[in-house]
mmCIF file of C-alpha atoms and ligand atoms in Angstrom:
data_model
loop_
_atom_site.group_PDB
_atom_site.id
_atom_site.type_symbol
_atom_site.label_atom_id
_atom_site.label_comp_id
_atom_site.label_asym_id
_atom_site.label_seq_id
_atom_site.Cartn_x
_atom_site.Cartn_y
_atom_site.Cartn_z
ATOM 1 C CA MET S 35 42.642 -71.950 -46.690
ATOM 2 C CA SER S 36 46.287 -72.994 -46.742
ATOM 3 C CA GLU S 37 47.577 -75.508 -44.142
ATOM 4 C CA ASN S 38 50.478 -73.168 -43.559
ATOM 5 C CA LEU S 39 50.700 -70.959 -40.515
ATOM 6 C CA ARG S 40 49.596 -67.599 -41.914
ATOM 7 C CA VAL S 41 51.739 -65.031 -40.197
ATOM 8 C CA ALA S 42 51.245 -61.310 -39.671
ATOM 9 C CA VAL S 43 54.716 -59.786 -39.412
ATOM 10 C CA ILE S 44 54.524 -56.562 -37.405
ATOM 11 C CA GLY S 45 57.494 -54.348 -38.298
ATOM 12 C CA ALA S 46 59.351 -54.211 -41.623
ATOM 13 C CA GLY S 47 62.734 -52.954 -40.410
ATOM 14 C CA ARG S 48 66.057 -54.793 -40.790
ATOM 15 C CA MET S 49 65.056 -57.805 -38.663
ATOM 16 C CA GLY S 50 61.481 -57.844 -39.979
ATOM 17 C CA ILE S 51 62.752 -58.156 -43.556
ATOM 18 C CA ASP S 52 65.111 -60.928 -42.472
ATOM 19 C CA HIS S 53 62.214 -62.866 -40.870
ATOM 20 C CA ILE S 54 59.929 -62.319 -43.899
ATOM 21 C CA GLU S 55 62.615 -63.865 -46.112
ATOM 22 C CA ARG S 56 63.036 -66.719 -43.619
ATOM 23 C CA LEU S 57 59.288 -67.456 -43.377
ATOM 24 C CA SER S 58 58.870 -67.270 -47.153
ATOM 25 C CA ARG S 59 61.930 -69.104 -48.411
ATOM 26 C CA ARG S 60 64.029 -70.794 -45.751
ATOM 27 C CA ILE S 61 61.652 -72.660 -43.471
ATOM 28 C CA SER S 62 58.562 -74.790 -44.070
ATOM 29 C CA GLY S 63 54.955 -74.735 -42.910
ATOM 30 C CA ALA S 64 54.469 -70.968 -42.809
ATOM 31 C CA GLU S 65 53.739 -68.066 -45.110
ATOM 32 C CA VAL S 66 53.534 -64.324 -44.702
ATOM 33 C CA ALA S 67 49.897 -63.182 -44.838
ATOM 34 C CA VAL S 68 50.356 -59.556 -43.785
ATOM 35 C CA VAL S 69 53.217 -57.153 -43.232
ATOM 36 C CA VAL S 70 52.553 -54.141 -41.024
ATOM 37 C CA ASP S 71 54.682 -51.034 -40.772
ATOM 38 C CA VAL S 72 53.887 -47.429 -39.850
ATOM 39 C CA ASP S 73 55.537 -46.611 -43.161
ATOM 40 C CA LEU S 74 53.192 -48.152 -45.769
ATOM 41 C CA ALA S 75 55.810 -47.904 -48.519
ATOM 42 C CA ARG S 76 58.190 -49.969 -46.404
ATOM 43 C CA ALA S 77 55.494 -52.617 -45.781
ATOM 44 C CA GLN S 78 54.693 -52.677 -49.518
ATOM 45 C CA ALA S 79 58.365 -53.102 -50.410
ATOM 46 C CA ALA S 80 58.570 -55.982 -47.932
ATOM 47 C CA ILE S 81 55.779 -57.974 -49.644
ATOM 48 C CA GLU S 82 57.222 -57.677 -53.138
ATOM 49 C CA GLY S 83 57.344 -61.156 -54.646
ATOM 50 C CA LEU S 84 54.770 -62.468 -52.130
ATOM 51 C CA PRO S 85 51.462 -62.377 -54.095
ATOM 52 C CA GLN S 86 49.396 -63.719 -51.194
ATOM 53 C CA ALA S 87 50.557 -61.047 -48.739
ATOM 54 C CA VAL S 88 49.022 -57.647 -48.031
ATOM 55 C CA ALA S 89 50.666 -54.517 -46.610
ATOM 56 C CA LEU S 90 49.000 -52.553 -43.797
ATOM 57 C CA THR S 91 49.865 -49.799 -41.321
ATOM 58 C CA ASP S 92 47.620 -50.942 -38.452
ATOM 59 C CA ALA S 93 48.692 -53.933 -36.342
ATOM 60 C CA GLU S 94 45.257 -54.400 -34.770
ATOM 61 C CA GLU S 95 43.633 -54.607 -38.202
ATOM 62 C CA ALA S 96 46.230 -57.222 -39.198
ATOM 63 C CA ILE S 97 45.680 -59.514 -36.231
ATOM 64 C CA SER S 98 41.875 -59.277 -36.613
ATOM 65 C CA ARG S 99 41.934 -60.687 -40.149
ATOM 66 C CA ASP S 100 40.446 -64.153 -40.742
ATOM 67 C CA ASP S 101 43.431 -65.207 -42.840
ATOM 68 C CA VAL S 102 45.935 -64.505 -40.017
ATOM 69 C CA ASN S 103 46.526 -67.226 -37.430
ATOM 70 C CA ALA S 104 49.940 -66.305 -35.982
ATOM 71 C CA VAL S 105 51.952 -63.161 -35.288
ATOM 72 C CA LEU S 106 55.642 -62.320 -35.433
ATOM 73 C CA ILE S 107 56.442 -59.070 -33.613
ATOM 74 C CA VAL S 108 59.561 -57.255 -34.802
ATOM 75 C CA THR S 109 58.882 -53.671 -33.701
ATOM 76 C CA PRO S 110 60.984 -51.750 -31.158
ATOM 77 C CA GLY S 111 60.517 -53.150 -27.621
ATOM 78 C CA PHE S 112 58.512 -50.203 -26.250
ATOM 79 C CA LEU S 113 55.687 -51.068 -28.681
ATOM 80 C CA HIS S 114 55.473 -54.752 -27.684
ATOM 81 C CA GLU S 115 53.158 -54.728 -24.636
ATOM 82 C CA ASP S 116 50.089 -53.345 -26.386
ATOM 83 C CA ILE S 117 50.212 -55.695 -29.368
ATOM 84 C CA LEU S 118 51.127 -58.708 -27.192
ATOM 85 C CA ILE S 119 48.044 -58.169 -25.028
ATOM 86 C CA LYS S 120 45.818 -57.827 -28.115
ATOM 87 C CA CYS S 121 47.261 -61.025 -29.622
ATOM 88 C CA LEU S 122 46.649 -62.880 -26.340
ATOM 89 C CA GLU S 123 43.036 -61.632 -26.342
ATOM 90 C CA ARG S 124 42.689 -63.325 -29.746
ATOM 91 C CA ASP S 125 44.547 -66.451 -28.493
ATOM 92 C CA LEU S 126 47.106 -66.241 -31.324
ATOM 93 C CA PRO S 127 50.557 -67.891 -31.263
ATOM 94 C CA ILE S 128 53.214 -65.188 -31.066
ATOM 95 C CA LEU S 129 56.930 -65.017 -31.716
ATOM 96 C CA CYS S 130 58.115 -61.762 -30.141
ATOM 97 C CA GLU S 131 61.601 -60.481 -30.859
ATOM 98 C CA LYS S 132 63.554 -59.609 -27.737
ATOM 99 C CA PRO S 133 63.067 -57.806 -25.449
ATOM 100 C CA LEU S 134 59.607 -59.031 -24.417
ATOM 101 C CA THR S 135 59.082 -55.450 -23.176
ATOM 102 C CA PRO S 136 61.633 -52.861 -22.010
ATOM 103 C CA ASP S 137 61.012 -53.150 -18.243
ATOM 104 C CA ALA S 138 60.040 -55.714 -15.630
ATOM 105 C CA ALA S 139 56.663 -54.176 -14.687
ATOM 106 C CA SER S 140 55.328 -54.257 -18.255
ATOM 107 C CA SER S 141 56.754 -57.766 -18.833
ATOM 108 C CA TRP S 142 55.003 -58.908 -15.662
ATOM 109 C CA ARG S 143 51.700 -57.508 -16.990
ATOM 110 C CA VAL S 144 52.206 -59.615 -20.132
ATOM 111 C CA VAL S 145 52.971 -62.717 -18.039
ATOM 112 C CA GLN S 146 49.782 -62.105 -16.032
ATOM 113 C CA ALA S 147 47.704 -61.690 -19.199
ATOM 114 C CA GLU S 148 49.039 -65.005 -20.492
ATOM 115 C CA GLU S 149 48.378 -66.624 -17.132
ATOM 116 C CA ARG S 150 44.751 -65.453 -17.351
ATOM 117 C CA LEU S 151 44.524 -67.024 -20.812
ATOM 118 C CA GLY S 152 45.743 -70.248 -19.202
ATOM 119 C CA ARG S 153 48.261 -71.380 -21.792
ATOM 120 C CA ARG S 154 51.596 -70.311 -23.170
ATOM 121 C CA ARG S 155 51.205 -68.484 -26.446
ATOM 122 C CA ILE S 156 54.298 -66.247 -26.411
ATOM 123 C CA GLN S 157 57.739 -67.395 -27.520
ATOM 124 C CA VAL S 158 60.491 -64.787 -27.072
ATOM 125 C CA GLY S 159 63.145 -64.428 -29.774
ATOM 126 C CA PHE S 160 66.268 -65.364 -27.896
ATOM 127 C CA MET S 161 67.931 -67.043 -30.879
ATOM 128 C CA ARG S 162 71.184 -67.994 -29.164
ATOM 129 C CA ARG S 163 69.386 -70.963 -27.574
ATOM 130 C CA PHE S 164 69.048 -72.375 -31.113
ATOM 131 C CA ASP S 165 72.703 -71.885 -32.081
ATOM 132 C CA ASP S 166 74.536 -75.160 -32.558
ATOM 133 C CA GLU S 167 77.578 -74.201 -30.479
ATOM 134 C CA TYR S 168 75.501 -72.923 -27.553
ATOM 135 C CA ALA S 169 73.410 -76.117 -27.741
ATOM 136 C CA GLN S 170 76.603 -78.214 -27.572
ATOM 137 C CA LEU S 171 77.884 -76.217 -24.617
ATOM 138 C CA GLY S 172 74.499 -76.746 -22.925
ATOM 139 C CA SER S 173 74.824 -80.534 -23.405
ATOM 140 C CA LEU S 174 78.380 -80.523 -22.007
ATOM 141 C CA ILE S 175 77.156 -78.666 -18.916
ATOM 142 C CA ARG S 176 74.223 -81.035 -18.351
ATOM 143 C CA GLU S 177 76.335 -84.197 -18.926
ATOM 144 C CA GLU S 178 78.856 -83.015 -16.282
ATOM 145 C CA LYS S 179 81.658 -84.960 -18.010
ATOM 146 C CA LEU S 180 83.998 -82.038 -17.220
ATOM 147 C CA GLY S 181 82.533 -81.740 -13.724
ATOM 148 C CA GLU S 182 80.428 -78.751 -12.725
ATOM 149 C CA MET S 183 80.512 -75.502 -14.652
ATOM 150 C CA LEU S 184 81.895 -72.758 -12.407
ATOM 151 C CA MET S 185 82.375 -69.591 -14.430
ATOM 152 C CA LEU S 186 81.701 -68.023 -17.822
ATOM 153 C CA HIS S 187 83.814 -65.432 -19.606
ATOM 154 C CA CYS S 188 81.737 -63.797 -22.316
ATOM 155 C CA ALA S 189 82.770 -61.331 -25.012
ATOM 156 C CA HIS S 190 79.975 -59.567 -26.924
ATOM 157 C CA ARG S 191 81.418 -57.271 -29.562
ATOM 158 C CA ASN S 192 79.578 -55.375 -32.299
ATOM 159 C CA PRO S 193 81.291 -53.388 -35.066
ATOM 160 C CA ASN S 194 79.303 -50.192 -34.360
ATOM 161 C CA THR S 195 75.889 -48.970 -33.258
ATOM 162 C CA PRO S 196 72.934 -47.581 -35.221
ATOM 163 C CA PRO S 197 71.777 -43.995 -34.528
ATOM 164 C CA GLY S 198 69.837 -43.714 -31.276
ATOM 165 C CA PHE S 199 71.628 -46.600 -29.526
ATOM 166 C CA THR S 200 71.690 -45.300 -25.939
ATOM 167 C CA ASN S 201 73.915 -46.242 -23.020
ATOM 168 C CA GLN S 202 71.028 -48.234 -21.487
ATOM 169 C CA MET S 203 70.740 -50.198 -24.735
ATOM 170 C CA LEU S 204 74.156 -51.750 -24.135
ATOM 171 C CA ILE S 205 72.298 -53.618 -21.375
ATOM 172 C CA ASN S 206 68.701 -53.757 -22.686
ATOM 173 C CA ASP S 207 69.462 -54.576 -26.299
ATOM 174 C CA SER S 208 72.806 -56.389 -26.141
ATOM 175 C CA VAL S 209 73.566 -57.887 -22.697
ATOM 176 C CA VAL S 210 69.926 -59.066 -22.596
ATOM 177 C CA HIS S 211 71.187 -61.982 -24.746
ATOM 178 C CA GLU S 212 73.800 -62.936 -22.125
ATOM 179 C CA PHE S 213 71.146 -62.721 -19.382
ATOM 180 C CA ASP S 214 69.006 -65.179 -21.318
ATOM 181 C CA VAL S 215 71.744 -67.528 -22.385
ATOM 182 C CA ILE S 216 73.284 -67.690 -18.893
ATOM 183 C CA ARG S 217 69.854 -68.614 -17.481
ATOM 184 C CA PHE S 218 69.516 -71.170 -20.304
ATOM 185 C CA LEU S 219 72.968 -72.723 -19.786
ATOM 186 C CA THR S 220 72.812 -72.880 -15.981
ATOM 187 C CA GLY S 221 69.070 -73.569 -15.626
ATOM 188 C CA GLU S 222 69.175 -70.996 -12.806
ATOM 189 C CA GLU S 223 67.888 -67.502 -12.243
ATOM 190 C CA ILE S 224 70.323 -64.600 -12.085
ATOM 191 C CA THR S 225 70.538 -63.088 -8.611
ATOM 192 C CA SER S 226 72.693 -59.989 -9.097
ATOM 193 C CA VAL S 227 74.296 -57.731 -11.680
ATOM 194 C CA GLN S 228 77.181 -55.288 -11.341
ATOM 195 C CA VAL S 229 78.504 -52.971 -14.053
ATOM 196 C CA ARG S 230 81.945 -51.371 -14.152
ATOM 197 C CA LEU S 231 82.900 -48.619 -16.563
ATOM 198 C CA GLY S 232 86.560 -48.563 -17.499
ATOM 199 C CA LYS S 233 88.587 -46.793 -20.145
ATOM 200 C CA PRO S 234 86.208 -45.820 -22.981
ATOM 201 C CA THR S 235 86.834 -45.996 -26.714
ATOM 202 C CA ARG S 236 86.885 -42.781 -28.761
ATOM 203 C CA HIS S 237 84.540 -44.514 -31.220
ATOM 204 C CA ALA S 238 81.530 -44.498 -28.863
ATOM 205 C CA SER S 239 78.541 -42.333 -29.803
ATOM 206 C CA GLU S 240 77.619 -39.429 -27.574
ATOM 207 C CA GLY S 241 76.157 -40.599 -24.264
ATOM 208 C CA GLN S 242 77.538 -44.132 -24.545
ATOM 209 C CA HIS S 243 80.246 -45.439 -22.269
ATOM 210 C CA ASP S 244 81.794 -48.254 -24.273
ATOM 211 C CA PRO S 245 83.023 -50.914 -23.484
ATOM 212 C CA GLN S 246 81.443 -51.980 -20.163
ATOM 213 C CA HIS S 247 82.209 -54.882 -17.881
ATOM 214 C CA VAL S 248 79.162 -56.685 -16.469
ATOM 215 C CA LEU S 249 79.450 -59.196 -13.626
ATOM 216 C CA ILE S 250 76.544 -61.579 -13.282
ATOM 217 C CA GLU S 251 75.868 -64.099 -10.496
ATOM 218 C CA THR S 252 73.416 -67.009 -10.527
ATOM 219 C CA GLU S 253 71.561 -68.833 -7.733
ATOM 220 C CA SER S 254 74.310 -71.428 -7.173
ATOM 221 C CA GLY S 255 77.112 -68.811 -7.367
ATOM 222 C CA VAL S 256 78.191 -69.261 -11.010
ATOM 223 C CA LEU S 257 79.939 -66.014 -11.960
ATOM 224 C CA ALA S 258 79.792 -64.706 -15.525
ATOM 225 C CA ASP S 259 81.761 -61.707 -16.698
ATOM 226 C CA VAL S 260 80.595 -60.033 -19.876
ATOM 227 C CA GLU S 261 82.581 -57.565 -21.932
ATOM 228 C CA ILE S 262 79.996 -55.607 -23.869
ATOM 229 C CA TYR S 263 81.734 -53.575 -26.550
ATOM 230 C CA VAL S 264 79.403 -52.202 -29.176
ATOM 231 C CA ASN S 265 81.804 -50.027 -31.209
ATOM 232 C CA ALA S 266 84.584 -52.564 -31.634
ATOM 233 C CA GLN S 267 85.071 -51.610 -35.305
ATOM 234 C CA PHE S 268 86.660 -54.840 -36.486
ATOM 235 C CA GLY S 269 83.529 -57.017 -36.876
ATOM 236 C CA TYR S 270 80.990 -59.049 -34.892
ATOM 237 C CA GLU S 271 82.033 -61.459 -32.180
ATOM 238 C CA VAL S 272 80.051 -63.354 -29.557
ATOM 239 C CA ALA S 273 82.446 -65.727 -27.814
ATOM 240 C CA THR S 274 82.220 -67.607 -24.539
ATOM 241 C CA GLN S 275 84.686 -69.592 -22.469
ATOM 242 C CA ALA S 276 83.070 -71.857 -19.877
ATOM 243 C CA VAL S 277 85.252 -72.950 -16.965
ATOM 244 C CA PHE S 278 84.577 -76.396 -15.489
ATOM 245 C CA GLU S 279 86.067 -78.401 -12.620
ATOM 246 C CA GLN S 280 88.061 -80.416 -15.169
ATOM 247 C CA GLY S 281 88.592 -78.182 -18.179
ATOM 248 C CA THR S 282 87.341 -75.312 -20.266
ATOM 249 C CA VAL S 283 85.117 -75.084 -23.340
ATOM 250 C CA THR S 284 85.320 -72.224 -25.814
ATOM 251 C CA ILE S 285 82.655 -71.365 -28.384
ATOM 252 C CA GLY S 286 82.053 -68.553 -30.851
ATOM 253 C CA ASN S 287 85.458 -67.984 -32.378
ATOM 254 C CA ASP S 288 85.283 -67.752 -36.154
ATOM 255 C CA ALA S 289 86.175 -71.220 -37.359
ATOM 256 C CA GLY S 290 87.830 -70.553 -40.670
ATOM 257 C CA PRO S 291 88.611 -71.501 -43.358
ATOM 258 C CA TYR S 292 92.133 -70.318 -42.537
ATOM 259 C CA VAL S 293 93.918 -69.396 -45.713
ATOM 260 C CA ARG S 294 97.689 -69.094 -46.198
ATOM 261 C CA THR S 295 98.564 -67.287 -49.387
ATOM 262 C CA ALA S 296 100.772 -64.576 -50.873
ATOM 263 C CA GLY S 297 102.718 -64.019 -47.668
ATOM 264 C CA THR S 298 99.660 -63.764 -45.401
ATOM 265 C CA TRP S 299 97.603 -66.163 -43.296
ATOM 266 C CA GLY S 300 94.206 -65.921 -41.636
ATOM 267 C CA GLY S 301 90.446 -66.109 -42.041
ATOM 268 C CA LYS S 302 87.384 -63.867 -42.157
ATOM 269 C CA ILE S 303 85.640 -62.201 -39.218
ATOM 270 C CA THR S 304 81.835 -62.434 -39.128
ATOM 271 C CA PRO S 305 80.437 -58.999 -40.068
ATOM 272 C CA GLY S 306 77.164 -58.964 -38.096
ATOM 273 C CA PHE S 307 74.576 -60.865 -36.069
ATOM 274 C CA GLU S 308 72.564 -61.883 -39.140
ATOM 275 C CA GLU S 309 75.556 -63.910 -40.357
ATOM 276 C CA ARG S 310 76.656 -65.158 -36.913
ATOM 277 C CA PHE S 311 73.164 -66.302 -35.910
ATOM 278 C CA GLY S 312 71.465 -66.771 -39.315
ATOM 279 C CA ALA S 313 71.209 -70.542 -38.916
ATOM 280 C CA ALA S 314 70.037 -70.177 -35.301
ATOM 281 C CA TYR S 315 67.225 -67.826 -36.420
ATOM 282 C CA ASP S 316 66.143 -70.422 -39.010
ATOM 283 C CA VAL S 317 65.979 -73.172 -36.367
ATOM 284 C CA GLU S 318 64.230 -70.838 -33.930
ATOM 285 C CA VAL S 319 61.484 -69.773 -36.351
ATOM 286 C CA GLN S 320 60.974 -73.362 -37.560
ATOM 287 C CA ALA S 321 60.610 -74.504 -33.931
ATOM 288 C CA TRP S 322 58.025 -71.755 -33.351
ATOM 289 C CA VAL S 323 56.041 -72.658 -36.487
ATOM 290 C CA ASP S 324 56.027 -76.394 -35.664
ATOM 291 C CA ALA S 325 55.023 -75.770 -32.053
ATOM 292 C CA ALA S 326 52.341 -73.205 -32.968
ATOM 293 C CA LYS S 327 50.648 -75.828 -35.153
ATOM 294 C CA ARG S 328 50.401 -78.100 -32.089
ATOM 295 C CA GLY S 329 49.102 -75.227 -29.945
ATOM 296 C CA ASP S 330 52.402 -74.879 -28.077
ATOM 297 C CA ILE S 331 55.533 -72.721 -28.011
ATOM 298 C CA GLY S 332 58.908 -74.022 -29.174
ATOM 299 C CA GLY S 333 61.361 -71.934 -27.172
ATOM 300 C CA PRO S 334 61.801 -69.350 -24.408
ATOM 301 C CA SER S 335 58.551 -68.231 -22.787
ATOM 302 C CA ALA S 336 57.076 -64.974 -21.524
ATOM 303 C CA TRP S 337 58.542 -65.915 -18.118
ATOM 304 C CA ASP S 338 62.016 -65.883 -19.715
ATOM 305 C CA GLY S 339 61.173 -62.502 -21.212
ATOM 306 C CA TYR S 340 60.096 -61.198 -17.801
ATOM 307 C CA ALA S 341 63.145 -62.627 -15.963
ATOM 308 C CA THR S 342 65.559 -61.047 -18.451
ATOM 309 C CA ALA S 343 63.676 -57.729 -18.248
ATOM 310 C CA ALA S 344 64.248 -57.801 -14.470
ATOM 311 C CA CYS S 345 67.975 -58.493 -15.089
ATOM 312 C CA CYS S 346 68.136 -55.556 -17.514
ATOM 313 C CA GLU S 347 66.495 -53.280 -14.974
ATOM 314 C CA ALA S 348 69.096 -54.279 -12.367
ATOM 315 C CA GLY S 349 71.832 -53.830 -15.004
ATOM 316 C CA VAL S 350 70.740 -50.309 -15.978
ATOM 317 C CA SER S 351 70.564 -49.294 -12.313
ATOM 318 C CA ALA S 352 74.032 -50.853 -11.764
ATOM 319 C CA GLN S 353 75.420 -48.814 -14.687
ATOM 320 C CA VAL S 354 74.617 -45.686 -12.663
ATOM 321 C CA SER S 355 75.460 -46.863 -9.124
ATOM 322 C CA GLY S 356 78.393 -49.169 -9.841
ATOM 323 C CA GLU S 357 76.956 -51.342 -7.036
ATOM 324 C CA LYS S 358 76.181 -55.046 -7.057
ATOM 325 C CA THR S 359 72.418 -54.888 -7.650
ATOM 326 C CA ALA S 360 69.960 -57.641 -6.729
ATOM 327 C CA VAL S 361 67.577 -58.997 -9.378
ATOM 328 C CA VAL S 362 64.089 -59.100 -7.898
ATOM 329 C CA LEU S 363 61.586 -61.557 -9.395
ATOM 330 C CA SER S 364 57.938 -62.210 -8.564
ATOM 331 C CA PRO S 365 57.125 -65.866 -7.825
ATOM 332 C CA LYS S 366 57.031 -67.999 -10.986
ATOM 333 C CA PRO S 367 53.433 -68.824 -12.009
ATOM 334 C CA ALA S 368 52.609 -72.539 -12.310
ATOM 335 C CA LEU S 369 51.953 -72.052 -16.042
ATOM 336 C CA TYR S 370 55.719 -71.799 -16.627
ATOM 337 C CA SER S 371 56.788 -74.669 -14.384
ATOM 338 C CA THR S 372 55.391 -77.461 -16.539
ATOM 339 C CA THR S 373 57.106 -78.450 -19.761
ATOM 340 C CA ARG S 374 53.808 -79.209 -21.505
ATOM 341 C CA GLN S 375 50.823 -76.975 -22.097
ATOM 342 C CA PRO S 376 48.289 -77.374 -19.253
ATOM 343 C CA GLU S 377 45.407 -78.524 -21.434
ATOM 344 C CA LEU S 378 47.619 -81.127 -23.142
ATOM 345 C CA VAL S 379 48.890 -82.764 -19.938
HETATM 346 C C1 ISE R 682 71.038 -56.581 -31.569
HETATM 347 O O1 ISE R 682 69.725 -56.068 -31.395
HETATM 348 C C2 ISE R 682 71.043 -58.054 -31.402
HETATM 349 O O2 ISE R 682 70.094 -58.677 -31.034
HETATM 350 C C3 ISE R 682 72.385 -58.669 -31.557
HETATM 351 O O3 ISE R 682 72.325 -60.052 -31.404
HETATM 352 C C4 ISE R 682 73.316 -58.076 -30.542
HETATM 353 O O4 ISE R 682 74.628 -58.590 -30.750
HETATM 354 C C5 ISE R 682 73.365 -56.567 -30.653
HETATM 355 O O5 ISE R 682 74.188 -56.046 -29.634
HETATM 356 C C6 ISE R 682 71.970 -55.979 -30.541
HETATM 357 O O6 ISE R 682 72.020 -54.568 -30.710
#
């Protein structure tokens, strides 16, 4: 059998197709063995041009196959827990798109299942950690050349939302990335979340209050304000300004080229997250593949998935109450405190 990681991709929607293309053509050491989707025609369309791959409708059948030795989960979050537990029972390396699961209790059950297995098998798809600009900001924070980082101003703007994007999804599907990246940049847990609803846009779908202002606080008192604006119309923008004791650092503004011609000047705005984070997804999936071959994970763990799920829960409750809402976490299991896998130490 091939030396490649032979991946079952569960879910052939927009992101699933993107990952199938990535695994097949943009990264090395992996190939798509199976694509699963409830819609068989969609799974079949996704394996076109991949002669070695098969299309199925049943995820459990896919992960039980002898020619599958890794799993990439790209289904909606509410379907994650069941398949994650089954993959852990088979001791398979997993890359699970965010969120790990939609709420803290189910994420905690996944963490406990992995703890019982005794090694980290789940990497959660928080791709911003693999983005070059975020990585550079992370280094600047750790080097402390500008002193300590005190505050973050974050703008998270999407052009519009797909059908079914609820008010809670502004937190669970979008701000979840800020929860993760703030934990990543500060190396701290988030202690509270507050949400304020101001003047709404007329472009919001029914039931959505858009934009929202989210105030996040970490253990040492770093404050991060997030503007989440998911019907911004003009394009995709994820920009951050970090405020230090001796300066500021800004990332995420489209960097050109700036063209001056025919009486106009300016550049292009990124249309969507696939373009903004395409390179980060490539690095993320390559890191997962390389780590899976060594029996490890190459990025955020199930603990990170659980911690962000707890932040989302506080955020959704704060949307309703308007109050500063504490994030409550269970104690961190020892499995997630070491940087190396227990059996490799
Ligand atoms: C989407 O699911 C993503 O993950 C994008 O990165 C984010 O910008 C968007 O708001 C989400 O809906």
